[in-house]
Tab-separated table of C-alpha atoms in Angstrom:
chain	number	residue	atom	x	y	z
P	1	UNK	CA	52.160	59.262	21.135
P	2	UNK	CA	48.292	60.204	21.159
P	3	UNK	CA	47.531	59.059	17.584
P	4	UNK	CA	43.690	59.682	17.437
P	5	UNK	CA	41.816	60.675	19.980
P	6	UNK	CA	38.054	60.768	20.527
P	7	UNK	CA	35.803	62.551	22.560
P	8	UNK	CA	33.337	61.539	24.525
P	9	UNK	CA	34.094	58.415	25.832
P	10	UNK	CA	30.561	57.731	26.494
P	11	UNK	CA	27.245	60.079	25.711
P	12	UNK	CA	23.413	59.254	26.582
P	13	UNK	CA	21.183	61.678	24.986
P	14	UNK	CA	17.385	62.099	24.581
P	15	UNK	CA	15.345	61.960	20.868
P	16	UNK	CA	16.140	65.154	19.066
P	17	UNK	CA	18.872	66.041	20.414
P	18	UNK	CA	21.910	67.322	19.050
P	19	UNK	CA	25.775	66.402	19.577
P	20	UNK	CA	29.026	66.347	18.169
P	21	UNK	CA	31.590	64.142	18.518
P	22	UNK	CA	35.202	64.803	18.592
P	23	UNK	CA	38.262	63.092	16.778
P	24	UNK	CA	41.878	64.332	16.238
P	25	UNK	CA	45.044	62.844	15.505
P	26	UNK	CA	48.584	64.245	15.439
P	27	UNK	CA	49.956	61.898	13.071
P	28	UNK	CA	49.567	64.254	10.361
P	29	UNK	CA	47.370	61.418	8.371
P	30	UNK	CA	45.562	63.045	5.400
P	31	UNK	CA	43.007	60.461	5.154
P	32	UNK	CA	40.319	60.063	8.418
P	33	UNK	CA	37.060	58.232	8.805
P	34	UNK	CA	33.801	57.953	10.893
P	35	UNK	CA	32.883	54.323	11.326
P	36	UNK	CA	29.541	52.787	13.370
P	37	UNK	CA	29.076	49.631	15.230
P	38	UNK	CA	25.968	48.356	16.414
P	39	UNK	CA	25.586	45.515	18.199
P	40	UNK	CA	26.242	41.918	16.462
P	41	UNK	CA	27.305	43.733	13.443
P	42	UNK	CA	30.377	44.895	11.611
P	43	UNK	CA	31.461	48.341	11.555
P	44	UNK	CA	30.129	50.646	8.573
P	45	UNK	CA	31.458	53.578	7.156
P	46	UNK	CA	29.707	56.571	7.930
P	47	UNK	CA	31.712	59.692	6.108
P	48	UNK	CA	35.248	59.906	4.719
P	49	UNK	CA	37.728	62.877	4.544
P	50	UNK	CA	40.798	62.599	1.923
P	51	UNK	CA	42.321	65.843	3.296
P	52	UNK	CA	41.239	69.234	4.953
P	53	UNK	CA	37.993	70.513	3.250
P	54	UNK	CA	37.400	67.476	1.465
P	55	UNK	CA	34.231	65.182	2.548
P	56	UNK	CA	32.077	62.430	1.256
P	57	UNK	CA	30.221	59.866	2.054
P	58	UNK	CA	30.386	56.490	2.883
P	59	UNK	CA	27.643	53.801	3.470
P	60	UNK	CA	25.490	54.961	6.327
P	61	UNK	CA	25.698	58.778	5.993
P	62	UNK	CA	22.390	60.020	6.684
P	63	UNK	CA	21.426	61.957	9.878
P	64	UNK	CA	24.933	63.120	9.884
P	65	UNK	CA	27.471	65.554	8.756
P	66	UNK	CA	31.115	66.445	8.717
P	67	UNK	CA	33.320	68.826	8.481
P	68	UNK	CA	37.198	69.087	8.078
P	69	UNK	CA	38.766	72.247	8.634
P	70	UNK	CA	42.366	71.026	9.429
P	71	UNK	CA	44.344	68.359	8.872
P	72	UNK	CA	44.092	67.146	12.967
P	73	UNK	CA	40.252	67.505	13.037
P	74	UNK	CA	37.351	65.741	11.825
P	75	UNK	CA	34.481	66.071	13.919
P	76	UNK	CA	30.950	64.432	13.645
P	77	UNK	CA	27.587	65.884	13.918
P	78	UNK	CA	24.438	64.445	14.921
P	79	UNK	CA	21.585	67.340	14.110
P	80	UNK	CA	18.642	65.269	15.576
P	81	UNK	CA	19.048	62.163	17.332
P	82	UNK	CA	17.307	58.953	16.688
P	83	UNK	CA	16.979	55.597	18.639
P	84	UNK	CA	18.821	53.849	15.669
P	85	UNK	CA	21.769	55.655	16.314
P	86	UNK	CA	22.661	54.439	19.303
P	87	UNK	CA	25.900	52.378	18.212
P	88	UNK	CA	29.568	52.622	18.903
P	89	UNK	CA	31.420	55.317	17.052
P	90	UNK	CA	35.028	54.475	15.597
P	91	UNK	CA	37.493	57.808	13.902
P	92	UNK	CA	40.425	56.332	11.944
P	93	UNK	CA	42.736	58.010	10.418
P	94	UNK	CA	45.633	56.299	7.290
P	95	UNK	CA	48.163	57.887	4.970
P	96	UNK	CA	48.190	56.980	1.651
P	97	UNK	CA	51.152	55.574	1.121
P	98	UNK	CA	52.642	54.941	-2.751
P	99	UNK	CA	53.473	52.832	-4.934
P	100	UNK	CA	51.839	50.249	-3.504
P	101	UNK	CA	48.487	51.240	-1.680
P	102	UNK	CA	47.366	48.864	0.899
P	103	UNK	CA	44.608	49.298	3.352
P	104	UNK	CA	46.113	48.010	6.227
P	105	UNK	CA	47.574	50.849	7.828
P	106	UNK	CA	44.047	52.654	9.487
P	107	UNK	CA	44.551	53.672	13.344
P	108	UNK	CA	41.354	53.617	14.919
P	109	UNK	CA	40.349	55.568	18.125
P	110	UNK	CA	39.010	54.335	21.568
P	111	UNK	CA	35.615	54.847	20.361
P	112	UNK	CA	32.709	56.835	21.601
P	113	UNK	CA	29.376	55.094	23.136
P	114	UNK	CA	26.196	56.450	22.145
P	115	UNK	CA	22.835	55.721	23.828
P	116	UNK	CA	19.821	57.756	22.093
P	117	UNK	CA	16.375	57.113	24.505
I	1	UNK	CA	23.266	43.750	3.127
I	2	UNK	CA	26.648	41.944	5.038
I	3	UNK	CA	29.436	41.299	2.244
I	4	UNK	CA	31.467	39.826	4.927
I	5	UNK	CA	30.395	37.202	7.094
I	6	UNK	CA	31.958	36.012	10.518
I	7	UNK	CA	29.183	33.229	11.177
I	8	UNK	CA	30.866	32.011	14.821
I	9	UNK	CA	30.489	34.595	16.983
I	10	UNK	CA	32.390	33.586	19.599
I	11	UNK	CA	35.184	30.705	20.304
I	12	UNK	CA	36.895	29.027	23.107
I	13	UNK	CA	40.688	27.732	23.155
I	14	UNK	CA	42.813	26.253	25.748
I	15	UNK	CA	46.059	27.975	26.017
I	16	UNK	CA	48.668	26.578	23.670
I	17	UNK	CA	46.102	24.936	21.074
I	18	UNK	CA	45.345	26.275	17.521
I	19	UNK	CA	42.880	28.892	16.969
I	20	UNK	CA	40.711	28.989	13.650
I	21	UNK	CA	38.591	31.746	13.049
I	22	UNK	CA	36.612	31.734	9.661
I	23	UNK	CA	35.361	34.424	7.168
I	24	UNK	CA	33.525	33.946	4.135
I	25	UNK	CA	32.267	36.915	1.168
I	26	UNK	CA	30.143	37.933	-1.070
I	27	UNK	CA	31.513	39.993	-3.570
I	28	UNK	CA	34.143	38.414	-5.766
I	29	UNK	CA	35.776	41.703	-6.498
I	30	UNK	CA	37.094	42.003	-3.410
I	31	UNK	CA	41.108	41.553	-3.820
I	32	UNK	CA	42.094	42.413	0.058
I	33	UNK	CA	41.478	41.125	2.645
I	34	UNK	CA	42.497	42.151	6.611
I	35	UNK	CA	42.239	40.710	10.161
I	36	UNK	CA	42.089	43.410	12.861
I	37	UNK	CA	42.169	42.669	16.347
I	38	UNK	CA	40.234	44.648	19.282
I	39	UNK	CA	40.535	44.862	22.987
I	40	UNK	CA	37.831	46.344	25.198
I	41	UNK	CA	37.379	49.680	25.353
I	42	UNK	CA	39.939	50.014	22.572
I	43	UNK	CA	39.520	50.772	19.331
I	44	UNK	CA	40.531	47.789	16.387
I	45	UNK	CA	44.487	47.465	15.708
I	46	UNK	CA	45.758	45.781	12.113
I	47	UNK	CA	46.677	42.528	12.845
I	48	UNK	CA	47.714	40.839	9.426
I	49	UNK	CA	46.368	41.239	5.558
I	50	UNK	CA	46.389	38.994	2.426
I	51	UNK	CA	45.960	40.224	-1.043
I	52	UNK	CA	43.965	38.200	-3.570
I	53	UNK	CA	46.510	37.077	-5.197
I	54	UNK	CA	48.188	34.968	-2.685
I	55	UNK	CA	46.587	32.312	-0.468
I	56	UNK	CA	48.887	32.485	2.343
I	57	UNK	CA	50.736	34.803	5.031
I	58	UNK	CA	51.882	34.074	7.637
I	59	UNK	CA	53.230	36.837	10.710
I	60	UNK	CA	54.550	34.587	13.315
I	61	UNK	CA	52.215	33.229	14.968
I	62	UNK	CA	49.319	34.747	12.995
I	63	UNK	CA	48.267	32.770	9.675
I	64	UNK	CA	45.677	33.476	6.921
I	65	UNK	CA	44.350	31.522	4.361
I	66	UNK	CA	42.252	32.818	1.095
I	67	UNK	CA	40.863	30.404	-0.952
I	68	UNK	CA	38.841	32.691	-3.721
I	69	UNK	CA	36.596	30.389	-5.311
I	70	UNK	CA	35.189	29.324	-2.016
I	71	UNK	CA	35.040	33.182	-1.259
I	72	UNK	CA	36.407	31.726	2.162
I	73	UNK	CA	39.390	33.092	4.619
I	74	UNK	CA	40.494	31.952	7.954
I	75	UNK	CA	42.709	33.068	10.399
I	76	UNK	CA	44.917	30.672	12.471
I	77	UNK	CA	46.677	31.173	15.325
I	78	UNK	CA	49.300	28.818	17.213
I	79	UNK	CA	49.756	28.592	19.395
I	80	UNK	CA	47.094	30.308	21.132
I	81	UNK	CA	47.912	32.829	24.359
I	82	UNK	CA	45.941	34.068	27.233
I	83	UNK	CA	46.690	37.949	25.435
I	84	UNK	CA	45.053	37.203	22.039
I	85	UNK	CA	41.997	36.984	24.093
I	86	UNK	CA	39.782	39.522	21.827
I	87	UNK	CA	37.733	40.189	19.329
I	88	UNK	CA	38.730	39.375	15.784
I	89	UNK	CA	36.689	41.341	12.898
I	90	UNK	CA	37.693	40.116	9.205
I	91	UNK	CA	37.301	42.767	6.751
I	92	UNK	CA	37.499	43.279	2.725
I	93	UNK	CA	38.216	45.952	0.354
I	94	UNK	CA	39.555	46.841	-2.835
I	95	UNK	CA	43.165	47.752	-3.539
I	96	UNK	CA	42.610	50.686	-5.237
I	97	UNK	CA	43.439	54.370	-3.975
I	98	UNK	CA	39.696	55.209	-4.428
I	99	UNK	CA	38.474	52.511	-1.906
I	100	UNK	CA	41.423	53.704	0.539
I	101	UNK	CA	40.410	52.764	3.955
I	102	UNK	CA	36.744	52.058	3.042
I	103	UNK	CA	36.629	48.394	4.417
I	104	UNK	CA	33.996	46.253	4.848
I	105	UNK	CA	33.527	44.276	8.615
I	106	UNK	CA	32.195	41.308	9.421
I	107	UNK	CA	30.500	41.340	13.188
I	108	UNK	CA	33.521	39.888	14.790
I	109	UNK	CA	34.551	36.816	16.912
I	110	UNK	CA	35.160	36.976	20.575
I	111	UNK	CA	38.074	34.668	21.217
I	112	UNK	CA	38.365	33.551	24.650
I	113	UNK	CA	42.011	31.551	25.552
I	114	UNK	CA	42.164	29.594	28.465
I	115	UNK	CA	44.630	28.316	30.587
């Protein structure tokens, strides 16, 4: 089982440059996420899909965007690269499961490590 | 502004000894509460959760504690093994459908078991 995948493992790229980062998952998951960690710190949520064309934001949005297409997909997009988003990048995705909602049930990806110099 | 603190960043055991890793929080509104573990160059797995309105579960093993008007949680483990060797990150949220999977981390603890 692949569960979510994420693409690049590991990216360096130079102020002001752009890049996108890859996620799927084939657990057919309606709910996926875009979390950051930078060193010493916790993870924060960046943006938040609750199903295909459906985005919003979370704490840390800005100097990204995201799209969601399909169900599998949810890429992220970095227009301009900045020093302060060098970080760790985490894609979850969870179903929302009924009657009782709990939030344990996120599966995270690998992660992708970005260096912006 | 960190709503969820892990103030020991790191912590040594000897193989077979108890484990205590600590949380404390800010907001009081926070009614769930979740301990996910993470391996390098993986990404976090769920390890065990606690809703506000218990102060104890236990999953083998694995053993949290909430006490809400400290605004405190820990996470025990016994006994300890050379494989939970990780990084622990407590988180919080709300147990609503709107705050679905929108946690909020502390910065982690590297546990390190030895033998």
């Amino acid at each position: 089982n692949a569960g979510v995948t994420q693409t690049p493992k590991f990216r360096i790229l130079k102020i002001g440059q752009s890049m996108t980062l890859q996620c799927a998952q084939d657990m057919n998951h309606n709910y996926m996420y875009w979390y950051r960690q930078d060193p010493g710190m916790g993870l924060k949520l960046i943006y938040y899909s609750v199903g295909a064309g459906i985005t919003d934001k979370g704490e840390v949005p800005n100097g990204y965007n995201v799209s969601r297409s399909t169900t599998e997909d949810f890429p992220l997009r970095l227009e301009l690269a900045a020093p302060s988003q060098t970080s760790v990048y985490f894609c979850a995705s969870s179903i929302l499961e009924f009657p009782h909602p709990t939030n344990e049930k996120l599966f995270f990806g690998s992660g992708t490590q970005l260096s912006v110099l | 502004d960190q709503q969820v603190k892990q103030n020991s960043p790191s912590l040594s055991v000897q193989e077979g000894r108890i484990s205590i890793l600590n949380c404390d929080y800010t907001n009081s509104m926070f009614d769930y509460f979740l301990w996910y573990k993470k391996y390098p160059a993986e990404g976090p797995t769920f390890l065990i959760s606690i809703s506000s309105i218990k102060d104890k579960n236990e999953d083998g093993r694995f053993t949290v504690f909430l006490n809400k008007s400290a605004k405190h949680l820990s996470l025990h483990i016994v006994p300890s093994q050379p494989g939970d060797s990780a990084v622990y990150f407590c988180a919080a949220s709300f147990m609503t459908t709107d705050s679905w999977g929108k946690l909020q981390f502390g910065a982690g603890t590297q546990v390190v078991v030895t033998p």
